[in-house]
């Protein structure tokens, strides 16, 4: 049967009325791929939920379709978001689909190239501000209070509602509930959404246990782990360069109530995992996404994940989002004369 997209597929679990339009690019239904390499390294069963396979290349599409649909249902002509990139790419595309305007506020110079190109191409009104993501979000909150624009950051509850469907899919694809659910944490909407999804699936009688939620923040942007705001967050994983997460309390509750944790991974650990996932699994994710695998490896090493566990790592965004980091991290192509002898010499044939 043809996949109908998040709103229609999961409507019995979503706040959908007969007036909610089915705004969709057929998001969701993303692959759950066994990671042979990380499974071998950890003696666990590790699966990668490849959310980069969504239509705009990130998990944001799951919640954006619903947030945009509800904005339209409410009669809004425009949506607005602050973004480290993926939210704006998704909002811009879905706004076009729904026939409304999209306003995007981004921190200057810190948006990965692919994401910025998406917002631009979809015709969003893009403003770079002289501030970080947290300051951009404050501006957006004020705009939402004073003007008839719908905020589509994850402070919009419909974003969380849509994103929770990722948890349903993991359970359906696995035919079981994972022991651990590993996920990068930025604004903390996604860990909140997955935890909500698992709990609702359990309440609906579809599953009878819950995973331990293990969230990971980058070392230079780890307010939840540190227990205080980070004024000038910095990390190579620009998607999670956030110092004051909107869903801070909910993320702490997810970690605590599930018996999991939120902990730190360094930029180096993120980059190592980023390269391993691409080179050993053939899956290209963006740096922030690799935090889930980096963190899994770290907790396993620290003896906090028993052997034989089933672990799902969410790969939140596609590697093509951030070509600059990929090219910086990878081996440069060898520049050679266009002669077969030159090639085979270097290949050692
Ligand atoms: C690839 O686009 O915050 O903890 O403005 O793009 O739910 O914030 C992106 C976040 C992880 C963190 N991985 O998720 C934005 C934005 C990727 C991301 C996160 C983001 P949350």
XYZ file of C-alpha atoms and ligand atoms in Angstrom:
370
model
C 0.000 0.000 0.000
C 1.148 3.475 -0.820
C 2.613 5.368 2.150
C 0.377 8.351 2.918
C 2.647 10.498 5.063
C 2.709 11.213 8.790
C -0.642 12.981 9.254
C -2.766 10.421 7.449
C -0.868 7.314 8.524
C -0.946 8.187 12.210
C -4.096 10.306 12.415
C -5.634 8.232 15.204
C -2.698 9.279 17.408
C -2.607 12.919 16.286
C -4.772 15.987 17.012
C -6.284 15.879 13.536
C -9.807 17.187 12.893
C -11.937 17.029 9.748
C -10.640 20.529 9.010
C -6.938 19.629 9.151
C -5.475 19.579 5.639
C -3.218 16.653 4.750
C -0.082 18.660 4.044
C 2.540 16.139 3.043
C 5.632 15.196 1.086
C 5.070 11.591 2.263
C 7.504 12.037 5.131
C 8.157 9.285 7.675
C 8.542 5.556 6.947
C 12.308 6.033 7.076
C 14.704 3.069 7.067
C 15.783 1.327 10.250
C 19.145 -0.150 9.324
C 21.194 -2.569 11.362
C 24.653 -1.172 12.002
C 26.945 -4.145 11.547
C 30.028 -2.218 12.548
C 28.748 -0.604 15.736
C 26.979 -3.839 16.680
C 30.289 -5.676 16.390
C 32.148 -3.023 18.390
C 29.656 -3.153 21.246
C 28.378 -6.746 21.169
C 24.938 -5.224 20.996
C 22.266 -5.047 18.314
C 22.554 -1.480 17.085
C 20.091 -0.004 14.589
C 20.239 3.343 12.840
C 16.952 5.171 12.268
C 17.874 7.161 9.189
C 15.798 10.310 9.423
C 17.976 11.934 6.774
C 15.810 9.982 4.335
C 12.882 12.323 4.977
C 11.861 14.596 2.078
C 13.837 17.661 3.188
C 16.615 15.549 4.660
C 15.854 15.638 8.384
C 13.483 14.421 11.107
C 11.921 17.885 11.234
C 9.514 16.894 8.443
C 7.568 14.581 10.774
C 6.468 17.468 12.956
C 6.535 20.209 10.355
C 3.800 18.680 8.197
C 1.440 18.805 11.165
C 2.563 22.225 12.437
C 2.013 23.727 8.996
C -1.310 21.925 8.547
C -2.542 23.250 11.896
C -1.372 26.774 11.024
C -3.421 26.586 7.833
C -6.393 25.162 9.747
C -6.164 28.197 12.033
C -6.213 30.500 9.020
C -2.611 31.641 9.231
C -0.973 33.141 6.154
C 2.577 32.910 7.468
C 4.796 30.839 9.732
C 8.030 31.829 11.420
C 10.932 29.935 12.954
C 14.377 30.408 14.398
C 16.688 27.703 13.253
C 20.092 26.126 13.267
C 19.105 25.095 9.749
C 16.959 21.991 9.470
C 13.801 23.491 10.916
C 14.028 26.342 8.430
C 14.606 23.993 5.489
C 11.585 21.933 6.453
C 9.348 24.910 7.287
C 10.222 26.604 4.003
C 9.340 23.535 1.931
C 6.091 22.701 3.727
C 4.987 26.344 3.651
C 5.307 26.265 -0.129
C 3.269 23.056 -0.196
C 0.560 24.684 1.902
C 0.637 27.967 -0.013
C 1.652 30.211 2.876
C 4.679 32.382 3.654
C 7.672 31.343 5.711
C 9.911 33.655 7.713
C 13.256 32.289 8.867
C 15.599 33.765 11.481
C 19.048 32.191 11.552
C 22.241 32.866 13.483
C 24.740 34.577 11.240
C 27.318 32.409 9.540
C 26.528 29.244 11.467
C 24.097 27.464 9.194
C 25.324 24.503 7.179
C 25.324 25.300 3.464
C 22.805 22.681 2.358
C 20.196 23.866 4.841
C 20.567 27.510 3.902
C 20.294 26.636 0.220
C 16.984 24.892 0.906
C 15.414 27.860 2.710
C 16.586 30.172 -0.063
C 15.354 27.987 -2.903
C 11.934 27.534 -1.331
C 11.554 31.294 -1.234
C 11.491 31.789 2.516
C 12.083 35.304 3.836
C 15.439 34.601 5.408
C 17.043 36.901 7.975
C 20.490 36.314 9.386
C 20.784 37.926 12.790
C 23.768 39.018 14.725
C 23.157 36.547 17.526
C 23.001 32.832 18.269
C 20.059 30.434 17.974
C 18.773 31.186 21.471
C 18.614 34.906 20.741
C 16.935 34.218 17.404
C 14.294 32.104 19.177
C 13.589 34.918 21.650
C 12.987 37.224 18.715
C 10.656 34.679 17.136
C 8.670 34.284 20.376
C 8.148 38.049 20.437
C 7.077 38.082 16.777
C 4.554 35.339 17.538
C 3.071 37.375 20.371
C 2.792 40.616 18.415
C 1.996 39.555 14.847
C -0.299 37.037 13.154
C 2.483 34.570 12.372
C 2.502 30.982 13.615
C 5.683 29.818 15.333
C 6.786 26.442 13.998
C 9.731 25.827 16.306
C 9.311 22.853 18.609
C 7.652 25.100 21.208
C 4.699 24.536 18.879
C 3.090 21.406 20.393
C 2.117 20.047 16.954
C 5.800 19.662 16.125
C 6.223 17.309 19.072
C 3.020 15.470 18.150
C 4.241 14.787 14.628
C 7.739 13.838 15.710
C 6.490 11.291 18.245
C 5.528 9.078 15.290
C 9.210 8.165 14.963
C 8.819 6.063 18.111
C 5.833 4.194 16.643
C 7.854 3.400 13.558
C 10.860 2.134 15.505
C 8.627 -0.317 17.410
C 6.843 -1.452 14.253
C 10.057 -1.924 12.271
C 11.899 -3.665 15.078
C 8.881 -5.725 16.104
C 9.990 -4.922 19.641
C 10.925 -2.079 21.935
C 14.637 -1.230 21.980
C 16.446 -1.368 25.327
C 18.078 1.996 24.628
C 17.040 4.888 22.427
C 20.035 7.115 21.582
C 19.434 10.616 20.278
C 21.208 13.952 19.861
C 19.838 16.778 22.012
C 19.741 20.390 20.899
C 16.538 22.223 21.654
C 15.396 18.894 23.159
C 12.169 18.648 21.204
C 12.989 15.319 19.615
C 13.894 13.421 22.784
C 10.667 14.813 24.272
C 8.704 13.662 21.227
C 10.138 10.146 21.100
C 9.523 9.625 24.808
C 5.924 10.805 24.377
C 5.539 8.457 21.415
C 6.814 5.401 23.279
C 4.549 6.158 26.225
C 1.480 6.631 24.052
C 2.177 3.429 22.150
C 2.380 1.613 25.463
C -0.854 3.206 26.697
C -2.504 2.078 23.444
C -1.452 -1.493 24.177
C 0.895 -1.708 21.166
C 4.027 -2.313 23.261
C 4.527 -3.351 26.842
C 7.866 -1.886 27.822
C 9.777 1.358 27.326
C 13.352 2.093 26.251
C 15.898 3.955 28.310
C 16.298 7.349 26.645
C 19.958 8.299 26.242
C 20.433 11.812 24.938
C 23.702 13.467 23.950
C 24.773 17.093 23.869
C 27.959 18.433 22.343
C 30.598 19.408 24.883
C 30.502 23.115 24.007
C 26.710 23.231 23.985
C 25.628 21.075 26.921
C 23.384 23.210 29.134
C 21.244 20.308 30.336
C 24.250 18.238 31.407
C 25.943 21.229 33.045
C 22.722 22.384 34.681
C 23.036 25.974 33.514
C 22.594 28.091 30.396
C 25.491 28.241 27.971
C 25.850 31.825 26.758
C 28.055 31.188 23.762
C 27.506 27.605 22.652
C 30.071 26.213 20.214
C 30.307 22.891 18.427
C 31.183 21.503 15.018
C 27.660 20.031 15.094
C 25.997 23.367 14.288
C 22.513 21.792 14.349
C 22.797 21.383 18.118
C 24.651 24.596 18.848
C 22.036 25.613 21.413
C 22.615 27.024 24.892
C 19.070 27.302 26.246
C 16.928 24.385 25.050
C 13.201 25.096 24.817
C 12.225 21.615 26.028
C 14.861 21.448 28.789
C 12.527 20.201 31.553
C 10.810 17.643 29.319
C 14.172 16.244 28.210
C 15.295 15.871 31.819
C 12.030 14.123 32.610
C 12.443 11.729 29.655
C 15.938 10.767 30.795
C 14.943 10.429 34.446
C 11.613 8.640 33.997
C 13.045 6.159 31.501
C 16.087 5.354 33.632
C 18.324 6.849 30.952
C 20.563 9.904 30.906
C 21.672 12.981 29.045
C 25.424 13.186 28.696
C 28.247 14.849 26.817
C 30.120 13.879 23.683
C 33.100 15.890 22.475
C 33.394 17.324 18.981
C 36.161 14.816 18.296
C 33.919 11.917 19.330
C 31.158 13.303 17.125
C 33.480 13.599 14.130
C 34.932 10.123 14.657
C 31.445 8.603 14.701
C 30.405 10.750 11.703
C 33.266 9.294 9.674
C 32.729 5.726 10.877
C 29.020 5.760 9.973
C 29.837 6.964 6.455
C 32.877 4.756 5.860
C 31.805 1.549 7.613
C 28.042 1.584 7.143
C 27.620 3.531 3.922
C 25.267 5.967 5.604
C 25.917 9.673 5.360
C 24.525 11.681 8.245
C 25.306 15.184 9.414
C 27.643 15.762 12.386
C 24.882 16.402 14.970
C 23.261 13.095 14.057
C 26.471 11.216 14.773
C 26.211 12.297 18.418
C 23.803 9.386 18.969
C 26.373 6.833 17.796
C 29.287 8.629 19.489
C 27.326 8.629 22.721
C 26.357 4.972 22.417
C 29.997 4.006 21.965
C 30.982 6.175 24.922
C 28.353 4.767 27.301
C 29.199 1.245 26.188
C 32.871 1.843 26.927
C 31.935 3.198 30.349
C 30.091 -0.069 31.060
C 26.688 1.616 31.098
C 25.203 -0.436 28.251
C 25.128 -4.186 28.863
C 26.236 -6.487 26.051
C 23.370 -7.947 24.070
C 21.265 -4.784 24.377
C 19.163 -3.565 21.491
C 19.926 0.081 20.755
C 18.309 2.423 18.268
C 20.384 5.463 17.316
C 18.486 8.213 15.529
C 20.431 9.719 12.631
C 18.523 12.972 12.548
C 19.774 14.593 9.347
C 21.391 13.839 5.988
C 25.127 14.287 5.467
C 24.569 16.389 2.353
C 23.237 19.133 4.608
C 26.773 20.056 5.615
C 29.168 19.523 2.710
C 31.774 21.870 4.220
C 32.354 19.675 7.248
C 32.429 16.533 5.106
C 35.067 17.933 2.804
C 37.116 19.270 5.711
C 37.041 15.902 7.478
C 37.551 13.634 4.513
C 40.597 12.831 2.412
C 41.043 15.248 -0.469
C 40.955 13.683 -3.935
C 44.415 13.096 -5.399
C 45.097 15.448 -8.302
C 46.670 13.364 -11.064
C 47.362 13.601 -14.783
C 44.549 12.042 -16.851
C 46.457 8.855 -17.679
C 45.648 5.275 -16.754
C 49.253 4.671 -15.715
C 49.017 7.449 -13.158
C 45.874 5.926 -11.633
C 47.040 2.321 -11.454
C 50.396 3.402 -10.042
C 48.609 5.042 -7.126
C 46.240 2.117 -6.661
C 49.207 -0.232 -6.489
C 47.893 -2.502 -9.297
C 20.232 17.154 12.514
O 16.826 23.173 12.911
O 17.143 23.040 16.329
O 16.863 18.386 20.334
O 16.610 24.762 14.351
O 18.941 19.609 13.005
O 14.839 18.387 18.876
O 16.403 20.336 18.865
C 17.804 21.400 14.799
C 18.068 20.407 15.673
C 19.483 17.025 16.089
C 18.409 18.461 17.733
N 19.914 16.710 14.871
O 17.047 18.175 17.890
C 16.859 23.586 14.070
C 17.261 22.686 15.170
C 19.736 17.567 13.843
C 19.100 18.789 14.053
C 18.852 18.212 16.354
C 18.673 19.141 15.341
P 16.222 18.858 19.056
